[in-house]
XYZ file of C-alpha atoms in Angstrom:
702
model
C -9.986 -42.893 1.465
C -10.499 -44.974 4.558
C -13.671 -44.377 6.530
C -13.135 -43.390 10.181
C -14.105 -46.004 12.733
C -16.882 -44.876 15.035
C -17.088 -45.672 18.759
C -13.600 -47.116 18.734
C -12.388 -48.011 22.218
C -8.964 -46.787 23.308
C -6.247 -49.407 22.918
C -5.482 -51.390 26.050
C -2.366 -50.289 27.913
C 0.737 -52.328 27.151
C 1.612 -55.068 29.580
C 4.276 -54.051 32.065
C 5.698 -56.734 34.292
C 5.550 -60.501 34.344
C 1.793 -61.135 34.046
C -1.294 -59.675 32.429
C -3.115 -56.941 34.394
C -5.967 -57.985 36.634
C -8.141 -55.092 35.474
C -7.868 -52.377 32.834
C -11.273 -50.827 33.547
C -11.452 -47.058 33.305
C -11.888 -45.129 36.591
C -15.413 -44.495 37.781
C -16.655 -41.182 39.124
C -16.531 -42.601 42.667
C -12.841 -43.399 42.245
C -12.152 -39.856 41.097
C -14.021 -38.413 44.070
C -12.193 -40.614 46.579
C -8.841 -39.814 44.977
C -9.521 -36.102 45.417
C -10.406 -36.768 49.057
C -7.193 -38.744 49.516
C -5.035 -36.019 47.971
C -6.753 -33.411 50.149
C -6.142 -35.530 53.234
C -2.442 -35.908 52.444
C -2.121 -32.197 51.802
C -3.720 -31.403 55.165
C -1.386 -33.930 56.804
C 1.590 -31.933 55.545
C 3.041 -34.625 53.268
C 4.039 -32.197 50.504
C 7.007 -29.887 50.765
C 6.752 -26.216 49.850
C 8.168 -24.698 46.710
C 10.840 -22.859 48.728
C 12.060 -26.079 50.327
C 12.136 -27.858 46.972
C 14.208 -25.033 45.483
C 16.614 -25.157 48.417
C 17.169 -28.885 47.900
C 18.093 -28.270 44.278
C 20.568 -25.601 45.308
C 22.168 -27.904 47.878
C 22.551 -30.684 45.304
C 24.146 -28.257 42.866
C 26.607 -27.108 45.532
C 27.420 -30.704 46.470
C 28.080 -31.572 42.830
C 30.616 -28.741 42.636
C 32.348 -29.957 45.806
C 32.815 -33.559 44.614
C 34.129 -32.401 41.245
C 36.715 -30.228 42.988
C 37.521 -33.123 45.340
C 38.252 -35.559 42.471
C 40.540 -33.054 40.767
C 42.391 -32.471 44.039
C 42.871 -36.208 44.633
C 43.978 -36.759 41.025
C 46.571 -34.020 41.297
C 47.808 -35.288 44.678
C 48.395 -38.749 43.191
C 50.768 -37.332 40.559
C 48.675 -37.535 37.390
C 49.437 -35.101 34.556
C 47.590 -31.848 33.957
C 45.390 -33.296 31.216
C 44.248 -36.076 33.528
C 43.558 -33.574 36.293
C 41.526 -31.424 33.918
C 39.386 -34.373 32.762
C 38.929 -35.834 36.254
C 35.249 -35.802 37.152
C 32.637 -37.125 39.568
C 28.848 -37.153 39.177
C 26.073 -36.939 41.784
C 22.965 -39.121 41.392
C 19.907 -39.180 43.630
C 17.772 -42.140 44.609
C 15.233 -43.092 47.256
C 12.210 -40.943 48.084
C 13.672 -37.807 46.480
C 14.281 -39.515 43.138
C 10.877 -41.207 43.294
C 9.206 -37.852 43.890
C 7.566 -38.763 47.209
C 9.799 -36.964 49.725
C 8.109 -34.883 52.364
C 9.165 -31.804 54.331
C 12.444 -32.293 56.171
C 13.219 -35.643 54.541
C 16.829 -36.501 53.785
C 18.217 -36.839 50.263
C 19.807 -40.142 49.304
C 22.715 -39.328 47.012
C 25.372 -41.332 45.199
C 28.767 -40.036 44.146
C 30.281 -41.928 41.188
C 34.022 -41.489 40.781
C 36.857 -42.823 38.562
C 38.925 -45.918 39.198
C 41.859 -44.182 40.862
C 39.739 -42.518 43.605
C 39.211 -44.938 46.489
C 36.511 -45.162 49.131
C 38.563 -45.717 52.274
C 41.425 -43.284 51.666
C 39.873 -40.604 49.447
C 36.104 -40.603 50.094
C 36.175 -41.133 53.870
C 39.520 -39.311 54.073
C 40.022 -36.265 51.849
C 36.344 -35.595 51.062
C 35.472 -35.939 54.734
C 38.114 -33.334 55.610
C 36.879 -30.966 52.898
C 33.290 -31.210 54.127
C 34.314 -30.746 57.749
C 35.927 -27.403 56.856
C 32.753 -25.996 55.288
C 30.575 -23.835 57.581
C 27.406 -25.094 55.836
C 28.096 -28.685 56.888
C 26.924 -29.871 60.290
C 26.632 -33.250 62.018
C 29.142 -34.915 59.706
C 29.119 -38.626 60.515
C 30.871 -41.302 58.418
C 29.595 -44.879 58.773
C 32.411 -46.915 57.292
C 31.427 -50.330 58.642
C 27.809 -50.329 57.435
C 26.503 -52.895 54.951
C 26.544 -50.018 52.456
C 29.125 -47.446 53.685
C 27.643 -43.965 53.912
C 28.562 -40.434 54.949
C 25.754 -38.623 56.779
C 25.638 -34.862 57.252
C 23.494 -31.772 57.016
C 24.277 -29.247 54.312
C 22.692 -25.894 55.060
C 20.020 -27.659 57.104
C 19.239 -30.330 54.481
C 20.021 -33.905 55.554
C 22.228 -35.808 53.112
C 23.133 -39.509 52.943
C 26.087 -39.774 50.552
C 27.317 -43.093 49.104
C 30.326 -43.671 46.891
C 30.924 -46.046 43.982
C 34.211 -46.389 42.140
C 33.801 -47.382 38.482
C 36.398 -48.959 36.248
C 36.602 -45.812 34.103
C 39.385 -43.246 34.095
C 36.995 -40.444 33.147
C 33.371 -40.192 34.322
C 31.090 -38.460 31.746
C 28.396 -36.097 33.017
C 25.731 -38.017 31.046
C 26.649 -41.381 32.544
C 23.919 -44.056 32.180
C 23.960 -46.319 35.242
C 21.539 -48.837 33.732
C 24.258 -50.338 31.525
C 25.186 -53.692 33.155
C 28.775 -53.586 31.877
C 29.512 -50.760 34.317
C 29.469 -53.397 37.068
C 32.461 -55.178 35.545
C 35.269 -55.742 38.071
C 33.611 -53.618 40.778
C 33.895 -54.385 44.476
C 30.770 -55.499 46.337
C 30.287 -52.185 48.155
C 30.328 -50.267 44.878
C 27.760 -52.619 43.347
C 25.472 -52.163 46.365
C 25.923 -48.398 46.246
C 25.048 -48.283 42.535
C 22.007 -50.478 43.004
C 20.118 -47.814 44.948
C 20.037 -45.437 41.998
C 19.663 -48.195 39.390
C 16.678 -49.766 41.197
C 14.935 -46.411 41.639
C 15.233 -45.545 37.946
C 14.047 -49.021 36.937
C 10.942 -48.772 39.123
C 9.967 -45.474 37.520
C 10.301 -47.087 34.087
C 8.171 -50.097 35.064
C 4.992 -48.373 36.263
C 2.303 -47.456 33.719
C 1.467 -44.069 35.277
C 4.181 -42.338 37.295
C 1.869 -39.740 38.859
C -0.604 -42.332 40.166
C 2.318 -44.401 41.430
C 3.780 -41.435 43.308
C 0.477 -40.509 44.960
C -0.173 -44.101 46.003
C 3.362 -44.582 47.309
C 3.204 -41.346 49.286
C -0.007 -42.611 50.885
C 1.394 -46.053 51.731
C 4.600 -44.576 53.170
C 2.578 -42.318 55.461
C 0.375 -45.232 56.519
C 3.423 -47.398 57.290
C 4.968 -44.671 59.446
C 1.706 -44.096 61.321
C 1.317 -47.818 61.989
C 4.958 -48.251 63.045
C 6.056 -50.613 60.258
C 8.378 -48.275 58.345
C 11.944 -49.153 59.333
C 14.349 -51.412 57.507
C 16.760 -51.315 60.459
C 14.082 -52.498 62.911
C 13.144 -55.463 60.712
C 10.179 -53.956 58.894
C 10.244 -52.472 55.379
C 12.076 -49.398 54.136
C 11.404 -46.975 51.323
C 12.576 -49.151 48.439
C 10.575 -52.138 49.738
C 7.324 -50.196 49.869
C 8.061 -48.733 46.425
C 8.380 -52.202 44.866
C 5.162 -53.402 46.530
C 3.244 -50.367 45.261
C 4.770 -50.646 41.783
C 3.500 -54.233 41.543
C -0.040 -53.069 42.296
C 0.266 -50.368 39.622
C 1.271 -53.038 37.100
C -1.757 -55.171 37.949
C -4.173 -52.197 37.756
C -2.588 -49.925 35.113
C -5.600 -47.645 34.679
C -6.646 -47.376 38.337
C -6.520 -44.152 40.315
C -4.687 -43.899 43.666
C -7.795 -44.493 45.804
C -8.417 -47.854 44.135
C -4.702 -48.694 44.100
C -4.543 -48.213 47.877
C -7.534 -50.497 48.365
C -6.082 -53.171 46.075
C -2.713 -52.852 47.834
C -4.176 -54.032 51.127
C -6.417 -56.608 49.495
C -3.552 -58.274 47.638
C -0.921 -58.268 50.364
C -3.348 -59.337 53.096
C -3.785 -62.522 51.041
C -0.201 -62.904 49.815
C 1.332 -66.259 50.623
C 4.788 -65.428 51.866
C 7.547 -66.407 51.233
C 6.461 -66.287 47.592
C 8.552 -63.407 46.190
C 7.246 -60.101 44.856
C 8.765 -59.472 41.419
C 8.371 -56.562 39.019
C 10.082 -58.440 36.179
C 11.807 -61.787 35.629
C 15.050 -62.201 37.510
C 17.793 -61.073 35.164
C 20.863 -63.107 34.501
C 24.183 -61.686 33.496
C 27.622 -62.542 32.258
C 29.149 -61.091 35.417
C 29.834 -63.314 38.388
C 27.492 -61.516 40.775
C 25.149 -63.382 43.142
C 21.435 -62.987 42.384
C 18.533 -64.147 44.516
C 17.909 -67.815 43.729
C 16.569 -70.093 46.498
C 17.065 -73.124 44.246
C 20.837 -72.680 44.348
C 21.549 -70.477 47.353
C 20.695 -72.093 50.648
C 20.621 -68.760 52.482
C 17.923 -67.410 50.156
C 15.593 -70.222 51.244
C 15.406 -68.690 54.712
C 14.028 -65.360 53.506
C 10.586 -64.792 55.019
C 9.348 -61.881 52.918
C 11.370 -61.690 49.690
C 10.890 -58.458 47.726
C 13.242 -58.682 44.756
C 14.945 -55.704 43.131
C 14.302 -55.397 39.358
C 17.907 -54.874 38.167
C 20.919 -57.148 37.889
C 22.054 -58.443 40.293
C 18.523 -59.098 41.599
C 18.620 -59.343 45.384
C 16.140 -59.574 48.238
C 15.710 -56.033 49.521
C 13.872 -57.169 52.683
C 16.379 -59.577 54.191
C 15.976 -57.897 57.625
C 12.388 -59.102 58.099
C 11.967 -61.550 60.977
C 9.136 -63.874 61.898
C 7.798 -61.364 64.441
C 7.901 -58.338 62.173
C 6.332 -60.313 59.315
C 3.458 -61.336 61.579
C 2.938 -57.715 62.644
C 2.912 -56.477 59.046
C 0.427 -59.177 58.040
C -1.872 -58.002 60.805
C -1.551 -54.427 59.567
C -2.283 -55.482 55.974
C -5.433 -57.214 57.190
C -6.456 -54.177 59.218
C -5.951 -51.958 56.174
C -8.033 -54.284 54.026
C -10.854 -54.310 56.572
C -10.901 -50.521 56.690
C -10.868 -50.217 52.890
C -13.817 -52.593 52.710
C -15.600 -50.440 55.287
C -14.838 -47.390 53.158
C -16.415 -49.127 50.168
C -19.536 -49.456 52.303
C -19.286 -45.750 53.262
C -18.869 -46.677 56.930
C -15.597 -44.864 57.573
C -13.091 -42.510 55.948
C -9.400 -42.075 55.215
C -8.571 -40.824 58.695
C -9.350 -44.251 60.160
C -6.789 -45.915 57.920
C -4.059 -43.542 59.076
C -4.714 -43.697 62.820
C -1.438 -43.837 64.729
C -0.533 -47.146 66.350
C -0.214 -46.612 70.114
C 2.908 -48.674 70.627
C 3.373 -47.923 74.323
C -0.193 -48.946 75.134
C -0.287 -52.098 73.006
C 1.709 -54.482 75.206
C 2.074 -55.395 78.851
C 5.783 -56.200 78.649
C 8.642 -54.339 77.004
C 12.386 -54.488 76.641
C 14.162 -51.178 77.150
C 17.584 -50.814 75.521
C 19.678 -47.870 76.720
C 22.966 -46.750 75.178
C 25.347 -44.035 76.341
C 28.666 -42.497 75.330
C 30.894 -39.660 76.490
C 30.907 -37.464 73.376
C 28.559 -36.665 70.500
C 30.836 -38.260 67.923
C 31.192 -41.399 70.013
C 27.419 -41.558 70.521
C 26.751 -41.305 66.762
C 29.196 -44.125 66.013
C 27.923 -46.267 68.886
C 24.307 -45.608 67.952
C 24.849 -46.623 64.338
C 26.478 -49.869 65.423
C 23.778 -50.758 67.961
C 20.923 -49.957 65.559
C 22.419 -52.252 62.941
C 22.403 -55.086 65.508
C 18.986 -54.629 67.100
C 17.313 -56.898 64.564
C 19.625 -59.675 65.740
C 18.148 -59.375 69.234
C 14.701 -59.995 67.759
C 15.976 -63.045 65.871
C 17.770 -64.442 68.932
C 14.668 -64.095 71.112
C 12.572 -65.865 68.486
C 15.134 -68.656 68.215
C 15.683 -69.146 71.951
C 11.926 -69.220 72.669
C 11.251 -71.538 69.702
C 9.192 -68.886 67.997
C 6.658 -68.599 70.824
C 7.616 -65.084 71.955
C 6.888 -62.272 69.530
C 9.011 -59.098 69.512
C 7.730 -55.811 68.177
C 10.612 -53.338 67.770
C 9.724 -49.681 68.082
C 10.784 -48.124 64.748
C 12.958 -45.352 66.067
C 14.904 -44.043 68.999
C 13.566 -42.238 72.048
C 15.397 -39.271 73.541
C 15.523 -38.444 77.247
C 16.351 -34.742 77.258
C 17.403 -34.910 80.893
C 20.384 -37.114 79.990
C 23.312 -36.186 77.765
C 24.736 -38.582 75.202
C 21.917 -41.071 75.728
C 19.518 -42.921 73.428
C 16.781 -45.411 74.198
C 15.014 -48.138 72.199
C 12.020 -50.321 73.021
C 10.600 -53.686 72.019
C 7.088 -54.880 72.812
C 6.858 -58.506 73.947
C 3.946 -60.911 73.849
C 3.214 -64.548 73.158
C 2.756 -65.223 69.495
C -0.894 -65.535 68.446
C -2.056 -69.108 68.983
C 0.515 -69.953 71.688
C -1.021 -71.116 74.973
C 0.298 -69.967 78.320
C 0.702 -73.599 79.460
C 2.576 -74.524 76.298
C 5.064 -71.666 76.445
C 5.265 -71.135 80.183
C 7.299 -68.235 81.529
C 10.095 -67.148 79.212
C 13.580 -66.639 80.596
C 15.549 -64.568 78.081
C 18.274 -63.358 80.426
C 20.923 -65.464 78.732
C 19.710 -64.259 75.317
C 20.035 -60.642 76.406
C 23.498 -61.156 77.873
C 24.640 -62.885 74.701
C 23.339 -59.962 72.646
C 25.116 -57.426 74.867
C 28.377 -59.339 74.552
C 28.019 -59.426 70.773
C 27.370 -55.679 70.611
C 30.319 -55.097 72.938
C 32.703 -56.537 70.355
C 32.467 -53.273 68.374
C 35.841 -52.737 66.681
C 35.927 -49.000 67.385
C 34.530 -49.158 70.913
C 35.744 -46.394 73.204
C 35.518 -45.801 76.972
C 32.034 -44.679 77.955
C 30.225 -46.667 75.273
C 27.698 -48.673 77.269
C 24.533 -50.665 76.579
C 21.905 -51.851 79.037
C 18.832 -54.000 78.465
C 16.036 -54.381 81.020
C 12.464 -55.668 81.178
C 9.736 -53.197 82.127
C 5.973 -53.321 82.491
C 3.616 -51.024 80.656
C 2.893 -48.976 83.774
C 6.619 -48.341 84.275
C 7.389 -46.970 80.821
C 9.384 -43.723 81.262
C 7.461 -40.542 80.646
C 9.881 -39.116 78.087
C 8.506 -41.474 75.413
C 5.096 -39.753 75.508
C 4.338 -36.435 73.791
C 4.972 -33.623 76.229
C 6.231 -36.106 78.811
C 2.669 -36.848 79.943
C 1.289 -40.373 80.083
C -2.127 -40.459 78.359
C -5.009 -41.297 80.657
C -6.800 -44.558 80.040
C -10.533 -44.150 79.290
C -12.838 -44.593 82.265
C -16.054 -46.496 81.772
C -19.017 -46.491 84.120
C -22.157 -48.390 83.186
C -25.772 -48.079 84.177
C -26.763 -48.625 87.798
C -30.349 -49.354 88.845
C -31.682 -48.520 85.427
C -29.927 -45.166 85.159
C -28.421 -44.194 81.831
C -24.837 -45.357 81.389
C -22.155 -42.701 81.490
C -18.715 -43.110 79.970
C -15.583 -40.965 80.171
C -14.136 -42.190 76.868
C -12.439 -38.904 76.023
C -10.383 -38.959 79.209
C -11.270 -35.336 80.005
C -13.157 -36.089 83.202
C -16.542 -35.442 81.585
C -19.013 -38.298 81.607
C -21.246 -38.673 78.591
C -24.466 -40.599 78.283
C -24.508 -43.558 75.968
C -27.128 -43.279 73.283
C -29.441 -46.286 73.504
C -30.131 -46.033 69.790
C -26.574 -47.044 68.866
C -26.448 -50.093 71.117
C -27.306 -52.401 68.237
C -24.706 -50.900 65.942
C -21.946 -51.085 68.531
C -22.623 -54.747 69.034
C -22.864 -55.404 65.317
C -19.530 -53.658 64.758
C -17.861 -56.117 67.113
C -18.758 -58.941 64.770
C -16.297 -57.621 62.183
C -13.652 -55.882 64.296
C -11.341 -58.248 66.128
C -10.453 -57.488 69.707
C -12.850 -54.580 70.245
C -12.555 -53.427 73.842
C -14.426 -50.141 73.875
C -18.024 -51.368 74.015
C -19.379 -50.870 77.546
C -22.070 -53.526 77.204
C -22.744 -56.867 78.819
C -24.650 -60.027 78.033
C -27.184 -61.588 80.368
C -26.954 -65.321 79.686
C -28.994 -68.213 81.014
C -27.548 -71.684 81.535
C -29.992 -73.720 79.495
C -29.602 -76.682 77.204
C -30.450 -74.881 73.984
C -28.827 -72.829 71.242
C -27.953 -69.170 71.152
C -30.554 -66.639 70.148
C -28.623 -63.443 69.490
C -31.518 -60.997 69.626
C -30.924 -57.282 69.711
C -32.545 -55.388 72.629
C -33.787 -52.727 70.228
C -37.363 -53.701 69.434
C -37.366 -52.470 65.839
C -34.042 -54.070 64.958
C -33.969 -57.464 63.273
C -30.179 -57.708 63.048
C -28.074 -60.356 64.737
C -25.726 -58.347 66.930
C -23.440 -61.056 68.256
C -22.771 -62.876 65.029
C -24.933 -65.333 63.155
C -27.401 -67.305 65.173
C -26.185 -70.771 65.994
C -24.797 -73.053 68.667
C -21.581 -72.135 70.454
C -20.162 -74.973 72.535
C -17.795 -74.326 75.417
C -16.593 -75.764 78.694
C -18.672 -74.767 81.729
C -17.155 -72.538 84.406
C -15.700 -74.261 87.431
C -18.483 -74.815 89.908
C -21.216 -74.326 87.360
C -21.332 -77.916 86.143
C -22.528 -79.388 89.440
C -25.374 -76.952 89.746
C -26.397 -77.187 86.123
C -25.928 -80.829 85.316
C -29.243 -82.570 85.470
C -31.075 -79.393 86.244
C -33.218 -77.247 84.014
C -33.051 -74.211 86.251
C -31.865 -70.963 84.727
C -28.959 -68.993 86.136
C -28.159 -65.452 85.054
C -24.505 -64.747 84.333
C -23.069 -61.355 83.402
C -20.258 -61.372 80.825
C -18.518 -58.263 79.564
C -18.864 -57.827 75.819
C -16.044 -55.266 75.977
C -13.598 -57.993 76.908
C -14.750 -60.649 74.461
C -12.060 -61.564 71.948
C -12.310 -63.910 68.957
C -11.422 -67.511 69.567
C -7.824 -68.356 68.621
C -7.446 -69.991 65.237
C -4.577 -72.286 66.239
C -4.672 -72.974 69.957
C -7.852 -74.672 71.095
C -7.343 -74.006 74.805
C -7.598 -70.259 74.950
C -5.399 -67.410 73.855
C -2.333 -66.421 75.799
C -3.626 -62.857 76.012
C -6.767 -64.078 77.723
C -4.734 -66.158 80.123
C -2.532 -63.167 80.960
C -5.601 -61.054 81.613
C -7.003 -63.753 83.819
C -3.818 -64.043 85.877
C -3.917 -60.315 86.567
C -7.634 -60.119 87.364
C -10.046 -60.998 90.159
C -9.676 -64.172 92.153
C -12.600 -63.646 94.512
C -16.158 -62.387 94.465
C -15.052 -59.204 96.158
C -12.990 -58.366 93.109
C -15.935 -59.128 90.859
C -17.505 -56.003 92.292
C -14.412 -54.063 91.254
C -14.722 -55.378 87.714
C -18.461 -55.065 87.285
C -19.459 -52.482 89.905
C -22.066 -52.915 92.570
C -24.721 -53.597 89.944
C -23.162 -56.898 88.907
C -25.665 -59.754 88.901
C -24.583 -63.273 89.828
C -27.702 -65.013 91.011
C -26.371 -68.487 91.696
C -23.642 -69.158 94.259
C -22.501 -72.183 92.263
C -21.270 -70.040 89.384
C -19.750 -67.208 91.404
C -16.227 -68.515 91.144
C -16.694 -69.437 87.525
C -17.528 -65.888 86.473
C -15.067 -64.168 88.788
C -13.092 -62.704 85.944
C -16.104 -61.783 83.841
C -14.419 -63.437 80.850
C -15.513 -67.053 81.086
C -17.185 -67.039 77.710
C -14.684 -64.854 75.903
C -13.466 -67.740 73.795
C -16.749 -68.781 72.266
C -17.269 -65.792 69.987
C -15.834 -65.845 66.502
C -16.034 -63.345 63.679
C -17.708 -65.860 61.415
C -20.293 -66.848 64.014
C -19.295 -70.503 63.659
C -19.023 -73.283 66.197
C -15.865 -73.419 68.278
C -15.245 -76.295 70.680
C -12.592 -75.671 73.306
C -11.106 -78.729 74.925
C -10.819 -78.352 78.717
C -7.625 -78.965 80.629
C -6.978 -80.839 83.850
C -8.916 -79.764 86.965
C -7.447 -76.886 88.905
C -8.095 -75.549 92.365
C -7.684 -71.990 91.127
C -10.330 -69.921 89.454
C -9.831 -70.407 85.724
C -11.581 -69.258 82.562
C -14.049 -71.595 80.926
C -11.517 -72.826 78.431
C -9.322 -73.988 81.321
C -12.153 -75.614 83.242
C -12.493 -79.126 84.588
C -13.220 -81.928 82.171
C -17.008 -81.857 82.179
C -19.518 -82.356 79.372
C -19.922 -79.343 77.123
C -23.089 -77.344 77.637
C -24.665 -74.497 75.718
C -25.702 -70.978 76.704
C -28.972 -69.516 75.565
C -28.554 -65.758 75.180
C -32.099 -64.576 75.735
C -31.412 -60.882 76.064
C -28.756 -58.207 75.900
C -28.543 -55.782 78.809
C -26.202 -53.106 80.063
C -24.134 -53.874 83.129
C -21.571 -52.019 85.170
C -18.152 -52.330 83.494
């Protein structure tokens, strides 16, 4: 009799995927607590559908299955097959996407696939006879076939439930009810559209088989999908990522941390993909080969695959890049969002913030100064649906053309969705945010003229094969202040926060809530607000200022709070920069001190690529004060500029905005040629670099 082994550890989970897991540690109590908080947050956010809605979806799918079976028998009989063939004729409904993965929310559509026999065609039978049968049913509304899509689809609502129905014709005469789509031989002699249609269901099933814990995967994926929608990066059509892309990314994290709970998986998701070196592909398993002549993703052989910027490879044969729509602009935006998510997760580890911060909605219509507005119209609902589907499938090409024609210096941020002006019939509207790409100088790029690019795009869209009278598209450039009101909730433009700082020693009052009520700023949190800026890029909500003295010494970043020993403006050290225009003559050779007021709220980190100032700073400068009179508008009557020689140099209040970096390191900015205009420090005349000595931190009027 064998003796039992005491204190035996549980066996390690089997390896799933291409590499060994990073960690197989068992969850800690903190992970369990945070996972419960995350699940509670998602429940309060309404991400789970009710039991009644789930039951209704099942009933709709059962009814749809009956309809397609009757449709196949009708088509078989109409084509003259014998009674036995008609009796055995069959079609099967499969689901894929969010519904099959178990992460669909209330009101979400159901991605479905109809698999039929070899004698039932897509063009004549699916988009013909089945379309007519569905149109006659009173339960079916908004029936819209998209025959010219990359994957042809029929969209409709069945008893209020949105359905996206694909069709695949197999090489079988009879389709069994227990058909297994994972068998590669089913792809034999199929047309490309059928292979693409089958891949949706095959990929979904494969993902579920390749994660170590399906429940943890579903919770994590539900969280990431909600985050992506809140941050405006959930849209395959717009050039971001769609449902299957996010599912593969999450599944890879689950493989690397097979025992982790959702809270840790979310944190590791942002940590890994904020450091991922694209275009290295994300793979759940080795790329499968096959005896069939079907193209798989292989940049060594296929030249087109080498141009993919963010390859996320499907795990079934034929393995393809599911994120081919991603452009340089949308990749850059997603990388920024990954980094933001990682920063917030690190702050959560330090108990500084909570889940609600991670899921804050991205304010698209307040993020940029310049936008493109794309309007489309038609004369009838059916025409508008067809026209809209065509235009949406081409919008990503506008982003690519702008990037190409501006040599990658202009970044486009497509709004992931349409906007509806209820005052206009048969009208839809789309928007794109425009800005110089991070690291591109204003002098280097200059003004961008994209009129020819826009006209070329409009001409390309106008070549729609099924274009009808009344189908129109217009593209125009608008400023942030001219964005139409119908894009905002309730048709009301949100008020920008008002900030009023201390005057003559009075306590500062700020209307940050936008409700007209001024609130005093607590002096005790001054230190913490400044310290937060050191780790949050681009903070603009800190109504504080720095009193600097032009001296030939290093920075001493002392906090004004007497009992605080923290360094509030980064690590102590020397920050070199070009002197403001007019300041060099009064400072050079002089040891006198001159007080200069610089808004901390407008300080941004120094650019990592361009050494002459960020384009955003230059744009702000062009729009801001050019005289001392306007300095009063920026700073208020309490602004202190004690030396006439530096008045012009600090006119914008942003002369030193380039010298601060998150790491507190030294940043030298090379000056440009002399200019007669008032320019920021980084655009100053070519004078020797001097150093500021920050001797104190004070409040000033913002």
